[in-house]
Short mmCIF file of C-alpha atoms in Angstrom, two decimals:
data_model
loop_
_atom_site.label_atom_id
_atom_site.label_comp_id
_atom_site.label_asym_id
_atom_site.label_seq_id
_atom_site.Cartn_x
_atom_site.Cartn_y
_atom_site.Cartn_z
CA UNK A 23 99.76 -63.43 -2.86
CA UNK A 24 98.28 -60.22 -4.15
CA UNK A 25 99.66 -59.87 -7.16
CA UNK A 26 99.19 -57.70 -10.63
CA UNK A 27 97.20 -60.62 -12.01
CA UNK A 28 95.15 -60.88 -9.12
CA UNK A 29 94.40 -57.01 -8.52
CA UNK A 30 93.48 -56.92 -12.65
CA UNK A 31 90.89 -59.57 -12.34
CA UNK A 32 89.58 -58.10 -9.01
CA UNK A 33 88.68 -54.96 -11.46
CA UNK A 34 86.07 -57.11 -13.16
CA UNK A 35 84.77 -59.43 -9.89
CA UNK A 36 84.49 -57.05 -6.74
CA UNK A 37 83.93 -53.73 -8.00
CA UNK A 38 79.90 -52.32 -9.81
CA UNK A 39 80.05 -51.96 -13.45
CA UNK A 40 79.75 -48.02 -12.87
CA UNK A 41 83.38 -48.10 -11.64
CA UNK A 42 84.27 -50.63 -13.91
CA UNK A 43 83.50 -48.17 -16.61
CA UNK A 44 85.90 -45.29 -15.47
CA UNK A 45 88.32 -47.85 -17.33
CA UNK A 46 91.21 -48.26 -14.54
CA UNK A 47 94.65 -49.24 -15.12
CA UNK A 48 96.79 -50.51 -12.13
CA UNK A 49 100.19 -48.86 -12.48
CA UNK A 50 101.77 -50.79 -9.90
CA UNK A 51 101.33 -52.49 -5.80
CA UNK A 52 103.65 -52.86 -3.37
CA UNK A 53 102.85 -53.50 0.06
CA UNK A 54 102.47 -49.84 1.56
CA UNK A 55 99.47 -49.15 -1.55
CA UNK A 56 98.95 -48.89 -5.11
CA UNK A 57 98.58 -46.42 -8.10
CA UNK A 58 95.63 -46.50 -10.19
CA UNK A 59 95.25 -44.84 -13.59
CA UNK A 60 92.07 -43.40 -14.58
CA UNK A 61 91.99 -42.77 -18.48
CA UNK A 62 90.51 -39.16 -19.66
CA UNK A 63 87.28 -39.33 -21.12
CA UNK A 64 84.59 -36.78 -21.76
CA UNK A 65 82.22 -38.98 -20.33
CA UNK A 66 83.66 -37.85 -16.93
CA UNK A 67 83.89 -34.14 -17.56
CA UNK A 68 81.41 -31.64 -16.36
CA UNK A 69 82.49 -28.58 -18.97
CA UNK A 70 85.79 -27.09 -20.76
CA UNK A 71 87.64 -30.87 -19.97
CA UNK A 72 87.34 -30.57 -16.42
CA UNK A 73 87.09 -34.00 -14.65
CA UNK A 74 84.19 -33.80 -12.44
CA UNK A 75 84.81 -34.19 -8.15
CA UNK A 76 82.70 -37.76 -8.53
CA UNK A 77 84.98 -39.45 -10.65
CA UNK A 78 87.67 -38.59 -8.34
CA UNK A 79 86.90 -39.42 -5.58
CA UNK A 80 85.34 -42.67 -7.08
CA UNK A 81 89.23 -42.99 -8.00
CA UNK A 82 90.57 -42.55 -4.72
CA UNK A 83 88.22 -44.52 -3.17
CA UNK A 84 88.84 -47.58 -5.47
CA UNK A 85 92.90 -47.16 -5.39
CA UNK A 86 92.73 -47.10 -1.58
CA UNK A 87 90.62 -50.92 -2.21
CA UNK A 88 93.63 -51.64 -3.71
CA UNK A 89 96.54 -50.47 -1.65
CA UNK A 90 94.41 -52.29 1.40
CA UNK A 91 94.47 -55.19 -0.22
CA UNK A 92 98.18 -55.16 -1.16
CA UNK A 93 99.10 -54.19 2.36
CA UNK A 94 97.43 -57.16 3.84
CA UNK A 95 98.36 -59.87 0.74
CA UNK A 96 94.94 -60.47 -0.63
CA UNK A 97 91.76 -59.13 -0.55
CA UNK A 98 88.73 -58.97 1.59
CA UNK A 99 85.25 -57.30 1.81
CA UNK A 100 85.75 -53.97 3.12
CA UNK A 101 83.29 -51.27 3.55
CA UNK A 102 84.39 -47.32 3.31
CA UNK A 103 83.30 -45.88 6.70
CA UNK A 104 85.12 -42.02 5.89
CA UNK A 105 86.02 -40.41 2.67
CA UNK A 106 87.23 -36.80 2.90
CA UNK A 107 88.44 -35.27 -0.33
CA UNK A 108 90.00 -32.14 -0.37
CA UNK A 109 90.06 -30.54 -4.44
CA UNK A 110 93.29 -28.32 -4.78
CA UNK A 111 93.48 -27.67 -8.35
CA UNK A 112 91.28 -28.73 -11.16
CA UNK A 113 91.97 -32.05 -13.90
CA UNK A 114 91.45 -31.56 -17.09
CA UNK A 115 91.99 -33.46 -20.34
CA UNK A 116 94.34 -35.50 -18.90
CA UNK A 117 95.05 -39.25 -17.25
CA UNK A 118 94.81 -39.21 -13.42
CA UNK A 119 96.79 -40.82 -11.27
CA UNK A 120 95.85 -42.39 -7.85
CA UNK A 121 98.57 -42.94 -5.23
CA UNK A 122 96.84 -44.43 -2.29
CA UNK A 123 99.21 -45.06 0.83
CA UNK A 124 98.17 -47.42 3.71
CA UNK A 125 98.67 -45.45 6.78
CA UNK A 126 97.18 -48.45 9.16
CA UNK A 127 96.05 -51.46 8.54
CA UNK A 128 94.36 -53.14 11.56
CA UNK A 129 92.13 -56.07 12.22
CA UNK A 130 89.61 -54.84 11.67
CA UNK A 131 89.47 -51.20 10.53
CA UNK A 132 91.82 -49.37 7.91
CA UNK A 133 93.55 -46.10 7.13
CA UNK A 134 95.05 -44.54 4.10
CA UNK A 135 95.57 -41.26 2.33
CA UNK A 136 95.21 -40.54 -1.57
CA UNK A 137 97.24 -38.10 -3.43
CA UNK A 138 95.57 -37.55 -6.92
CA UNK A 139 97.65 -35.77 -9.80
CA UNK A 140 97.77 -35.57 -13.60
CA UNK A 141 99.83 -37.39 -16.24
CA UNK A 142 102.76 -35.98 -16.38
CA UNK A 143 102.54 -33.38 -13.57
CA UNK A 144 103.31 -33.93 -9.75
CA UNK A 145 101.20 -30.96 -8.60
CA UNK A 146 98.05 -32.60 -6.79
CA UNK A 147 94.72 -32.21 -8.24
CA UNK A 148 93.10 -33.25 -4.63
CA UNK A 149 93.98 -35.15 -1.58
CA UNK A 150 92.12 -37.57 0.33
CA UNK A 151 91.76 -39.41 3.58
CA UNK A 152 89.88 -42.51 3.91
CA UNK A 153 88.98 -45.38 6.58
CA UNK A 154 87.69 -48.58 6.00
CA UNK A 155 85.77 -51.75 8.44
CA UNK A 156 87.61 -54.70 7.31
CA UNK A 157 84.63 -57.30 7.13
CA UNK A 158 85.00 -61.22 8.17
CA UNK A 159 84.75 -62.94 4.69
CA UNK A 160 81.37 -64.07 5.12
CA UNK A 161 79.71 -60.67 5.53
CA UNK A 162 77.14 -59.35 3.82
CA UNK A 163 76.53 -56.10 2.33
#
């Protein structure tokens, strides 16, 4: 079972220290995706508090990890295969949240979309559709 516990400890044991350090939260899983907190920091701003386009999508991309794994009751390799982002207003000095949606989840390929807002306001910050290979657990990368 995918669970809370699991998905925390899957923070520290699948994903590269880079992410790691854009200090993630998981808000909550359910089997059509997750939400994923990312914690403001300055470290991830460009200028003026603005959350730089990286981070985010580094976000989305991780969340949608996430809500695949969920959706399919644990997790295996996966590999991102498409990532388009689309930046509709900008973040600044705030948490951002990562709702990632499973819109397929096949045998051997994914889809999901990511809607990205701010702590405490439902306006999206950006939007983003990704698709993942599903890889046999004895893959390599």
């Amino acid at each position: 079972m995918f669970d809370r516990a699991t998905a925390e400890a899957m923070l520290e044991s699948v994903f590269a220290p880079w992410v790691q350090a854009l200090d993630l939260s998981i808000e909550s899983l359910d089997k059509e995706g997750a939400i994923l907190r990312m914690r403001f920091s300055e470290k991830l701003c460009r200028d003026n508090g603005v959350i730089c386009g990286q981070a985010l999508m580094s976000l989305a991309d991780t969340a949608m990890v996430f809500a695949v794994s969920s959706a399919g009751g644990a997790y295996r390799p996966m590999t991102t295969v498409d990532q388009t982002m689309h930046f509709l207003r900008p973040a600044a000095n705030a948490d951002v949240l990562a709702e990632a949606k499973v819109v397929r989840l096949g045998r051997t390929m994914a889809f999901g979309s990511v809607t990205l807002t701010t702590d405490g306001d439902a306006r999206p910050v950006a939007m983003a559709q990704l698709a993942y290979a599903l890889l046999g657990e004895t893959a390599k990368a």
